[in-house]
Amino acid sequence: MPNFPFSEADPIQYPGPPPKKSDVVIVGGGIIGVTTALFLARRNISVTLVEKGRVAAEQSSRNWGWIRKQGRDADELPIVIEASRHWRQLAEECGEDIGLKQTGVTYLASSDRELAGFERFMKIAAAHKIDTRLLNAQETAGLIKGMSRSFKGAMTTPSDMRAEPWMAVPALARLAVRKGVKIVENCAARTLEISAGRVSGVWTEAGHIETSSVLLAGGAWSSLFLKRHGVSIPQLSVRSTAAATEPMPEIHAGAASGERIAFRRRQDGGYTLAPGGSHLLHLGPDAFRHATKYLRALMANPFGSRYSPAAPAGYPDSWSTPRHWTPDCQSPFETMRVLNPAAERSGLRSIERNFSRLFPQLGPVRLKASWAGMIDAMPDVVPVVDRVQAISGLTVATGMSGHGFGIGPGIGRVVSDLIQGNEIGHDLTRFRLSRFSDGSAIRLGPAL
């Protein structure tokens, strides 16, 4: 795993400068921004993607690498099914090995409550003709052999896939460039230029780009960018730790998750490990401002979140991060080119301990890399994919809530058609921005 996680010390692959004019400007070089650019370019639309740091340097390369239909929100699922088709096509089209394999995803149940959650999803899976099935305790032990403990059962979807995120997203960016997309790294978008209530350009640190259409796909930074323009979005960022082991014997070819450990086989013969659903929330101004909107999620999973009294300096919701700046001065996006949180030591100890206990025959777990990422989360665990009514020409795709890598190409296609005013092919009502301000009750997506 050379040069991972990515950082601002990595060489700039796309130095620019940005063009003076572009049909569409995309802010953010993660999976959503890159795939949207690719689909737009296929329609001969000029696209400029500006990235404050490096392509895929934040959560798009730091996630678990799962491409799953299993456990998705019912309204997300049609887009995820589409995304799975795109992943296969894009892997072939980009001509690079991104580690894409169909090896399945499995959720392990330790309690009757978890099994009941699986049974609820089975109804959704059946409606969409997905090959998800429930396993009893004996079948679970037969699927993942050598586990030191028994589980009450499991839910598995054999058609689900995996890929290597830190390889896949840069490969798709190279494909997008070959299709005509202009990518500029180390080029923060500072502010929008707005004339008579609509977008007329983007001010970047490298100058002005004239455009009438902007997509904000800034991940953990989206809320901060929008707030500068008077648009409130209740997005928070949670920190999640992961690690990669040295090559070791194969105990399961796919991905699996239980209450204390998540793991998936990697292309290099090791495993990507994470401490189940545990994550850390750094408290800051937005965390307090939007706290009431997260009450349902906190009540549903009170032990899934741990808290830190303050985000490190420079983080999107740090107490010291500026909320106002002008186009001609340095923005917070230049102060921190790559959001590169350190892996939590307690999380790494948990990973090593719990994986070793589950598979004691493997011996000591040797980690060759560890990292953390900031997941852009929403109160109902589903994203915002919408036009901003207050600013004509501005589209937002953010708050993927840890689902972005797998669903990315599907969202990219949807957003490209949303920008063009074409038929979407999916109902986006669930993902509207106004659901947080129009009096609608918070409806939680599945925490699966």
mmCIF file of N, CA and C in Angstrom, residues 306-418:
data_model
loop_
_atom_site.group_PDB
_atom_site.id
_atom_site.type_symbol
_atom_site.label_atom_id
_atom_site.label_comp_id
_atom_site.label_asym_id
_atom_site.label_seq_id
_atom_site.Cartn_x
_atom_site.Cartn_y
_atom_site.Cartn_z
ATOM 1 N N ARG A 306 -19.207 7.741 20.198
ATOM 2 C CA ARG A 306 -18.436 8.266 21.322
ATOM 3 C C ARG A 306 -18.137 9.729 21.012
ATOM 4 N N TYR A 307 -17.774 10.498 22.019
ATOM 5 C CA TYR A 307 -17.697 11.942 21.830
ATOM 6 C C TYR A 307 -16.356 12.500 22.275
ATOM 7 N N SER A 308 -15.899 13.482 21.516
ATOM 8 C CA SER A 308 -14.709 14.244 21.858
ATOM 9 C C SER A 308 -15.153 15.688 22.065
ATOM 10 N N PRO A 309 -14.651 16.377 23.095
ATOM 11 C CA PRO A 309 -15.162 17.714 23.405
ATOM 12 C C PRO A 309 -14.881 18.766 22.346
ATOM 13 N N ALA A 310 -13.921 18.503 21.479
ATOM 14 C CA ALA A 310 -13.604 19.517 20.465
ATOM 15 C C ALA A 310 -12.887 18.870 19.293
ATOM 16 N N ALA A 311 -13.238 19.314 18.102
ATOM 17 C CA ALA A 311 -12.546 18.850 16.901
ATOM 18 C C ALA A 311 -11.164 19.498 16.832
ATOM 19 N N PRO A 312 -10.185 18.794 16.278
ATOM 20 C CA PRO A 312 -8.861 19.401 16.105
ATOM 21 C C PRO A 312 -8.927 20.665 15.251
ATOM 22 N N ALA A 313 -7.986 21.543 15.456
ATOM 23 C CA ALA A 313 -7.937 22.795 14.690
ATOM 24 C C ALA A 313 -7.910 22.508 13.198
ATOM 25 N N GLY A 314 -8.705 23.261 12.472
ATOM 26 C CA GLY A 314 -8.745 23.121 11.029
ATOM 27 C C GLY A 314 -9.803 22.187 10.507
ATOM 28 N N TYR A 315 -10.402 21.353 11.392
ATOM 29 C CA TYR A 315 -11.459 20.443 10.958
ATOM 30 C C TYR A 315 -12.713 21.251 10.607
ATOM 31 N N PRO A 316 -13.609 20.696 9.785
ATOM 32 C CA PRO A 316 -14.782 21.471 9.346
ATOM 33 C C PRO A 316 -15.609 22.041 10.488
ATOM 34 N N ASP A 317 -15.779 21.269 11.584
ATOM 35 C CA ASP A 317 -16.598 21.763 12.688
ATOM 36 C C ASP A 317 -15.766 22.100 13.919
ATOM 37 N N SER A 318 -14.518 22.498 13.694
ATOM 38 C CA SER A 318 -13.690 22.965 14.810
ATOM 39 C C SER A 318 -14.220 24.311 15.293
ATOM 40 N N TRP A 319 -14.080 24.543 16.593
ATOM 41 C CA TRP A 319 -14.523 25.829 17.147
ATOM 42 C C TRP A 319 -13.740 26.991 16.542
ATOM 43 N N SER A 320 -12.528 26.739 16.089
ATOM 44 C CA SER A 320 -11.694 27.828 15.563
ATOM 45 C C SER A 320 -11.775 27.987 14.049
ATOM 46 N N THR A 321 -12.495 27.098 13.363
ATOM 47 C CA THR A 321 -12.587 27.197 11.900
ATOM 48 C C THR A 321 -13.447 28.393 11.505
ATOM 49 N N PRO A 322 -12.941 29.277 10.641
ATOM 50 C CA PRO A 322 -13.733 30.434 10.212
ATOM 51 C C PRO A 322 -15.003 30.007 9.481
ATOM 52 N N ARG A 323 -16.067 30.753 9.680
ATOM 53 C CA ARG A 323 -17.333 30.515 8.979
ATOM 54 C C ARG A 323 -17.580 31.557 7.900
ATOM 55 N N HIS A 324 -16.769 32.590 7.875
ATOM 56 C CA HIS A 324 -16.933 33.649 6.877
ATOM 57 C C HIS A 324 -15.576 34.015 6.308
ATOM 58 N N TRP A 325 -15.520 34.206 5.015
ATOM 59 C CA TRP A 325 -14.299 34.633 4.328
ATOM 60 C C TRP A 325 -14.712 35.218 2.979
ATOM 61 N N THR A 326 -13.821 35.885 2.333
ATOM 62 C CA THR A 326 -14.096 36.514 1.042
ATOM 63 C C THR A 326 -13.333 35.793 -0.061
ATOM 64 N N PRO A 327 -13.745 35.997 -1.318
ATOM 65 C CA PRO A 327 -13.094 35.277 -2.418
ATOM 66 C C PRO A 327 -11.612 35.584 -2.578
ATOM 67 N N ASP A 328 -11.186 36.713 -2.055
ATOM 68 C CA ASP A 328 -9.788 37.107 -2.263
ATOM 69 C C ASP A 328 -8.890 36.792 -1.072
ATOM 70 N N CYS A 329 -9.420 36.010 -0.104
ATOM 71 C CA CYS A 329 -8.581 35.631 1.038
ATOM 72 C C CYS A 329 -8.579 34.119 1.206
ATOM 73 N N GLN A 330 -7.591 33.627 1.926
ATOM 74 C CA GLN A 330 -7.470 32.187 2.122
ATOM 75 C C GLN A 330 -8.687 31.638 2.852
ATOM 76 N N SER A 331 -9.183 30.500 2.371
ATOM 77 C CA SER A 331 -10.359 29.857 2.964
ATOM 78 C C SER A 331 -9.925 28.703 3.862
ATOM 79 N N PRO A 332 -10.834 28.183 4.680
ATOM 80 C CA PRO A 332 -10.492 27.016 5.503
ATOM 81 C C PRO A 332 -10.103 25.792 4.683
ATOM 82 N N PHE A 333 -10.545 25.761 3.423
ATOM 83 C CA PHE A 333 -10.265 24.607 2.574
ATOM 84 C C PHE A 333 -8.794 24.563 2.143
ATOM 85 N N GLU A 334 -8.147 25.698 2.192
ATOM 86 C CA GLU A 334 -6.711 25.741 1.893
ATOM 87 C C GLU A 334 -5.878 25.505 3.137
ATOM 88 N N THR A 335 -6.447 25.821 4.287
ATOM 89 C CA THR A 335 -5.720 25.610 5.541
ATOM 90 C C THR A 335 -5.499 24.128 5.803
ATOM 91 N N MET A 336 -6.504 23.316 5.432
ATOM 92 C CA MET A 336 -6.372 21.862 5.577
ATOM 93 C C MET A 336 -6.678 21.215 4.237
ATOM 94 N N ARG A 337 -5.640 20.937 3.474
ATOM 95 C CA ARG A 337 -5.804 20.381 2.131
ATOM 96 C C ARG A 337 -6.423 18.988 2.172
ATOM 97 N N VAL A 338 -5.962 18.179 3.103
ATOM 98 C CA VAL A 338 -6.458 16.803 3.217
ATOM 99 C C VAL A 338 -6.815 16.544 4.674
ATOM 100 N N LEU A 339 -8.054 16.172 4.898
ATOM 101 C CA LEU A 339 -8.520 15.820 6.237
ATOM 102 C C LEU A 339 -8.009 14.415 6.539
ATOM 103 N N ASN A 340 -6.975 14.344 7.354
ATOM 104 C CA ASN A 340 -6.231 13.102 7.545
ATOM 105 C C ASN A 340 -6.145 12.764 9.029
ATOM 106 N N PRO A 341 -7.280 12.389 9.640
ATOM 107 C CA PRO A 341 -7.258 12.116 11.078
ATOM 108 C C PRO A 341 -6.444 10.866 11.395
ATOM 109 N N ALA A 342 -5.855 10.872 12.548
ATOM 110 C CA ALA A 342 -5.084 9.710 12.983
ATOM 111 C C ALA A 342 -6.029 8.598 13.419
ATOM 112 N N ALA A 343 -5.609 7.376 13.190
ATOM 113 C CA ALA A 343 -6.367 6.233 13.699
ATOM 114 C C ALA A 343 -6.364 6.260 15.225
ATOM 115 N N GLU A 344 -7.492 5.919 15.823
ATOM 116 C CA GLU A 344 -7.574 5.867 17.280
ATOM 117 C C GLU A 344 -6.845 4.625 17.797
ATOM 118 N N ARG A 345 -5.975 4.825 18.739
ATOM 119 C CA ARG A 345 -5.238 3.680 19.287
ATOM 120 C C ARG A 345 -6.170 2.671 19.943
ATOM 121 N N SER A 346 -7.181 3.176 20.629
ATOM 122 C CA SER A 346 -8.131 2.249 21.264
ATOM 123 C C SER A 346 -8.873 1.441 20.209
ATOM 124 N N GLY A 347 -9.197 2.082 19.083
ATOM 125 C CA GLY A 347 -9.858 1.372 17.999
ATOM 126 C C GLY A 347 -8.975 0.300 17.394
ATOM 127 N N LEU A 348 -7.689 0.600 17.240
ATOM 128 C CA LEU A 348 -6.757 -0.385 16.688
ATOM 129 C C LEU A 348 -6.586 -1.570 17.634
ATOM 130 N N ARG A 349 -6.516 -1.274 18.933
ATOM 131 C CA ARG A 349 -6.418 -2.378 19.901
ATOM 132 C C ARG A 349 -7.666 -3.253 19.841
ATOM 133 N N SER A 350 -8.817 -2.606 19.697
ATOM 134 C CA SER A 350 -10.074 -3.346 19.588
ATOM 135 C C SER A 350 -10.094 -4.220 18.339
ATOM 136 N N ILE A 351 -9.617 -3.658 17.229
ATOM 137 C CA ILE A 351 -9.563 -4.408 15.977
ATOM 138 C C ILE A 351 -8.705 -5.664 16.138
ATOM 139 N N GLU A 352 -7.507 -5.481 16.633
ATOM 140 C CA GLU A 352 -6.588 -6.620 16.788
ATOM 141 C C GLU A 352 -7.159 -7.666 17.740
ATOM 142 N N ARG A 353 -7.677 -7.202 18.869
ATOM 143 C CA ARG A 353 -8.199 -8.121 19.883
ATOM 144 C C ARG A 353 -9.400 -8.908 19.368
ATOM 145 N N ASN A 354 -10.362 -8.226 18.778
ATOM 146 C CA ASN A 354 -11.602 -8.890 18.396
ATOM 147 C C ASN A 354 -11.437 -9.793 17.184
ATOM 148 N N PHE A 355 -10.586 -9.401 16.236
ATOM 149 C CA PHE A 355 -10.345 -10.273 15.091
ATOM 150 C C PHE A 355 -9.582 -11.528 15.533
ATOM 151 N N SER A 356 -8.606 -11.342 16.399
ATOM 152 C CA SER A 356 -7.835 -12.485 16.900
ATOM 153 C C SER A 356 -8.719 -13.443 17.700
ATOM 154 N N ARG A 357 -9.625 -12.892 18.495
ATOM 155 C CA ARG A 357 -10.511 -13.751 19.287
ATOM 156 C C ARG A 357 -11.478 -14.524 18.393
ATOM 157 N N LEU A 358 -11.920 -13.901 17.313
ATOM 158 C CA LEU A 358 -12.861 -14.574 16.424
ATOM 159 C C LEU A 358 -12.171 -15.659 15.594
ATOM 160 N N PHE A 359 -10.899 -15.416 15.243
ATOM 161 C CA PHE A 359 -10.151 -16.381 14.438
ATOM 162 C C PHE A 359 -8.795 -16.672 15.100
ATOM 163 N N PRO A 360 -8.787 -17.347 16.254
ATOM 164 C CA PRO A 360 -7.540 -17.561 16.989
ATOM 165 C C PRO A 360 -6.530 -18.410 16.225
ATOM 166 N N GLN A 361 -7.008 -19.231 15.282
ATOM 167 C CA GLN A 361 -6.102 -20.098 14.539
ATOM 168 C C GLN A 361 -5.171 -19.313 13.622
ATOM 169 N N LEU A 362 -5.480 -18.043 13.371
ATOM 170 C CA LEU A 362 -4.635 -17.224 12.498
ATOM 171 C C LEU A 362 -3.400 -16.700 13.225
ATOM 172 N N GLY A 363 -3.399 -16.768 14.533
ATOM 173 C CA GLY A 363 -2.262 -16.243 15.285
ATOM 174 C C GLY A 363 -2.345 -14.743 15.429
ATOM 175 N N PRO A 364 -1.242 -14.095 15.825
ATOM 176 C CA PRO A 364 -1.246 -12.639 16.016
ATOM 177 C C PRO A 364 -1.614 -11.894 14.731
ATOM 178 N N VAL A 365 -2.399 -10.844 14.880
ATOM 179 C CA VAL A 365 -2.783 -10.010 13.737
ATOM 180 C C VAL A 365 -1.711 -8.949 13.535
ATOM 181 N N ARG A 366 -1.082 -8.956 12.389
ATOM 182 C CA ARG A 366 -0.037 -7.974 12.071
ATOM 183 C C ARG A 366 -0.613 -6.931 11.123
ATOM 184 N N LEU A 367 -0.685 -5.687 11.592
ATOM 185 C CA LEU A 367 -1.219 -4.588 10.787
ATOM 186 C C LEU A 367 -0.091 -3.931 10.005
ATOM 187 N N LYS A 368 -0.321 -3.732 8.712
ATOM 188 C CA LYS A 368 0.696 -3.043 7.917
ATOM 189 C C LYS A 368 0.340 -1.587 7.648
ATOM 190 N N ALA A 369 -0.906 -1.222 7.916
ATOM 191 C CA ALA A 369 -1.321 0.178 7.750
ATOM 192 C C ALA A 369 -2.556 0.427 8.592
ATOM 193 N N SER A 370 -2.689 1.631 9.093
ATOM 194 C CA SER A 370 -3.889 2.035 9.812
ATOM 195 C C SER A 370 -4.206 3.470 9.447
ATOM 196 N N TRP A 371 -5.476 3.826 9.516
ATOM 197 C CA TRP A 371 -5.885 5.165 9.125
ATOM 198 C C TRP A 371 -7.256 5.461 9.729
ATOM 199 N N ALA A 372 -7.699 6.671 9.566
ATOM 200 C CA ALA A 372 -9.066 7.051 9.928
ATOM 201 C C ALA A 372 -9.609 7.970 8.850
ATOM 202 N N GLY A 373 -10.906 8.072 8.789
ATOM 203 C CA GLY A 373 -11.563 8.968 7.843
ATOM 204 C C GLY A 373 -12.732 9.654 8.511
ATOM 205 N N MET A 374 -13.175 10.756 7.922
ATOM 206 C CA MET A 374 -14.321 11.497 8.445
ATOM 207 C C MET A 374 -15.520 11.229 7.542
ATOM 208 N N ILE A 375 -16.511 10.544 8.095
ATOM 209 C CA ILE A 375 -17.715 10.181 7.350
ATOM 210 C C ILE A 375 -18.720 11.323 7.431
ATOM 211 N N ASP A 376 -19.200 11.789 6.291
ATOM 212 C CA ASP A 376 -20.198 12.851 6.266
ATOM 213 C C ASP A 376 -21.573 12.226 6.515
ATOM 214 N N ALA A 377 -22.145 12.543 7.665
ATOM 215 C CA ALA A 377 -23.366 11.879 8.135
ATOM 216 C C ALA A 377 -24.556 12.837 8.122
ATOM 217 N N MET A 378 -25.741 12.253 7.948
ATOM 218 C CA MET A 378 -26.989 12.998 8.026
ATOM 219 C C MET A 378 -27.854 12.406 9.146
ATOM 220 N N PRO A 379 -28.807 13.184 9.690
ATOM 221 C CA PRO A 379 -29.605 12.711 10.819
ATOM 222 C C PRO A 379 -30.405 11.449 10.535
ATOM 223 N N ASP A 380 -30.792 11.223 9.260
ATOM 224 C CA ASP A 380 -31.604 10.056 8.935
ATOM 225 C C ASP A 380 -30.817 8.981 8.189
ATOM 226 N N VAL A 381 -29.505 9.158 8.092
ATOM 227 C CA VAL A 381 -28.588 8.163 7.531
ATOM 228 C C VAL A 381 -28.801 7.946 6.039
ATOM 229 N N VAL A 382 -29.352 8.934 5.355
ATOM 230 C CA VAL A 382 -29.419 8.921 3.892
ATOM 231 C C VAL A 382 -28.950 10.285 3.382
ATOM 232 N N PRO A 383 -28.463 10.349 2.139
ATOM 233 C CA PRO A 383 -27.823 11.572 1.672
ATOM 234 C C PRO A 383 -28.785 12.676 1.257
ATOM 235 N N VAL A 384 -28.214 13.825 0.974
ATOM 236 C CA VAL A 384 -28.910 14.918 0.302
ATOM 237 C C VAL A 384 -28.466 14.910 -1.156
ATOM 238 N N VAL A 385 -29.422 14.768 -2.045
ATOM 239 C CA VAL A 385 -29.167 14.838 -3.486
ATOM 240 C C VAL A 385 -30.263 15.719 -4.060
ATOM 241 N N ASP A 386 -29.930 16.991 -4.320
ATOM 242 C CA ASP A 386 -30.993 17.943 -4.637
ATOM 243 C C ASP A 386 -30.406 19.215 -5.227
ATOM 244 N N ARG A 387 -31.273 19.962 -5.912
ATOM 245 C CA ARG A 387 -30.936 21.332 -6.283
ATOM 246 C C ARG A 387 -31.222 22.240 -5.090
ATOM 247 N N VAL A 388 -30.419 23.266 -4.921
ATOM 248 C CA VAL A 388 -30.637 24.228 -3.848
ATOM 249 C C VAL A 388 -31.583 25.307 -4.378
ATOM 250 N N GLN A 389 -32.792 25.347 -3.828
ATOM 251 C CA GLN A 389 -33.811 26.249 -4.364
ATOM 252 C C GLN A 389 -33.426 27.714 -4.201
ATOM 253 N N ALA A 390 -32.689 28.041 -3.146
ATOM 254 C CA ALA A 390 -32.343 29.433 -2.887
ATOM 255 C C ALA A 390 -31.271 29.962 -3.834
ATOM 256 N N ILE A 391 -30.520 29.044 -4.476
ATOM 257 C CA ILE A 391 -29.447 29.463 -5.376
ATOM 258 C C ILE A 391 -29.577 28.655 -6.665
ATOM 259 N N SER A 392 -30.181 29.233 -7.653
ATOM 260 C CA SER A 392 -30.399 28.532 -8.914
ATOM 261 C C SER A 392 -29.058 28.163 -9.551
ATOM 262 N N GLY A 393 -28.966 26.925 -10.013
ATOM 263 C CA GLY A 393 -27.731 26.466 -10.642
ATOM 264 C C GLY A 393 -26.822 25.705 -9.704
ATOM 265 N N LEU A 394 -27.178 25.632 -8.398
ATOM 266 C CA LEU A 394 -26.363 24.907 -7.429
ATOM 267 C C LEU A 394 -27.039 23.586 -7.075
ATOM 268 N N THR A 395 -26.305 22.503 -7.247
ATOM 269 C CA THR A 395 -26.769 21.157 -6.893
ATOM 270 C C THR A 395 -25.867 20.612 -5.789
ATOM 271 N N VAL A 396 -26.452 19.858 -4.868
ATOM 272 C CA VAL A 396 -25.690 19.297 -3.747
ATOM 273 C C VAL A 396 -25.858 17.783 -3.722
ATOM 274 N N ALA A 397 -24.751 17.080 -3.562
ATOM 275 C CA ALA A 397 -24.770 15.626 -3.346
ATOM 276 C C ALA A 397 -23.783 15.339 -2.221
ATOM 277 N N THR A 398 -24.304 15.173 -1.028
ATOM 278 C CA THR A 398 -23.431 15.025 0.135
ATOM 279 C C THR A 398 -24.158 14.232 1.223
ATOM 280 N N GLY A 399 -23.462 14.011 2.340
ATOM 281 C CA GLY A 399 -24.073 13.288 3.451
ATOM 282 C C GLY A 399 -24.317 11.822 3.134
ATOM 283 N N MET A 400 -23.357 11.181 2.462
ATOM 284 C CA MET A 400 -23.545 9.784 2.051
ATOM 285 C C MET A 400 -23.580 8.825 3.234
ATOM 286 N N SER A 401 -23.219 9.294 4.412
ATOM 287 C CA SER A 401 -23.399 8.540 5.659
ATOM 288 C C SER A 401 -22.716 7.175 5.651
ATOM 289 N N GLY A 402 -21.544 7.116 5.042
ATOM 290 C CA GLY A 402 -20.785 5.884 4.998
ATOM 291 C C GLY A 402 -21.173 4.953 3.867
ATOM 292 N N HIS A 403 -22.096 5.376 3.001
ATOM 293 C CA HIS A 403 -22.576 4.538 1.901
ATOM 294 C C HIS A 403 -22.011 4.972 0.552
ATOM 295 N N GLY A 404 -21.176 6.016 0.529
ATOM 296 C CA GLY A 404 -20.840 6.686 -0.717
ATOM 297 C C GLY A 404 -20.068 5.858 -1.715
ATOM 298 N N PHE A 405 -19.124 5.028 -1.255
ATOM 299 C CA PHE A 405 -18.299 4.290 -2.208
ATOM 300 C C PHE A 405 -19.148 3.336 -3.039
ATOM 301 N N GLY A 406 -19.957 2.532 -2.392
ATOM 302 C CA GLY A 406 -20.749 1.555 -3.120
ATOM 303 C C GLY A 406 -21.783 2.177 -4.032
ATOM 304 N N ILE A 407 -22.458 3.203 -3.540
ATOM 305 C CA ILE A 407 -23.535 3.832 -4.315
ATOM 306 C C ILE A 407 -23.018 4.888 -5.288
ATOM 307 N N GLY A 408 -21.728 5.218 -5.183
ATOM 308 C CA GLY A 408 -21.161 6.364 -5.899
ATOM 309 C C GLY A 408 -21.493 6.461 -7.369
ATOM 310 N N PRO A 409 -21.219 5.440 -8.190
ATOM 311 C CA PRO A 409 -21.518 5.577 -9.620
ATOM 312 C C PRO A 409 -23.003 5.760 -9.911
ATOM 313 N N GLY A 410 -23.881 5.192 -9.077
ATOM 314 C CA GLY A 410 -25.308 5.403 -9.262
ATOM 315 C C GLY A 410 -25.696 6.840 -8.984
ATOM 316 N N ILE A 411 -25.182 7.397 -7.889
ATOM 317 C CA ILE A 411 -25.429 8.812 -7.586
ATOM 318 C C ILE A 411 -24.822 9.694 -8.667
ATOM 319 N N GLY A 412 -23.647 9.331 -9.151
ATOM 320 C CA GLY A 412 -23.011 10.114 -10.212
ATOM 321 C C GLY A 412 -23.877 10.216 -11.451
ATOM 322 N N ARG A 413 -24.468 9.099 -11.855
ATOM 323 C CA ARG A 413 -25.355 9.126 -13.027
ATOM 324 C C ARG A 413 -26.595 9.956 -12.745
ATOM 325 N N VAL A 414 -27.198 9.757 -11.564
ATOM 326 C CA VAL A 414 -28.405 10.497 -11.191
ATOM 327 C C VAL A 414 -28.137 11.996 -11.187
ATOM 328 N N VAL A 415 -27.041 12.415 -10.553
ATOM 329 C CA VAL A 415 -26.736 13.841 -10.436
ATOM 330 C C VAL A 415 -26.422 14.446 -11.799
ATOM 331 N N SER A 416 -25.753 13.697 -12.652
ATOM 332 C CA SER A 416 -25.457 14.232 -13.986
ATOM 333 C C SER A 416 -26.738 14.557 -14.730
ATOM 334 N N ASP A 417 -27.757 13.701 -14.607
ATOM 335 C CA ASP A 417 -29.032 13.976 -15.271
ATOM 336 C C ASP A 417 -29.828 15.046 -14.539
ATOM 337 N N LEU A 418 -29.695 15.111 -13.213
ATOM 338 C CA LEU A 418 -30.344 16.185 -12.456
ATOM 339 C C LEU A 418 -29.820 17.538 -12.911
#
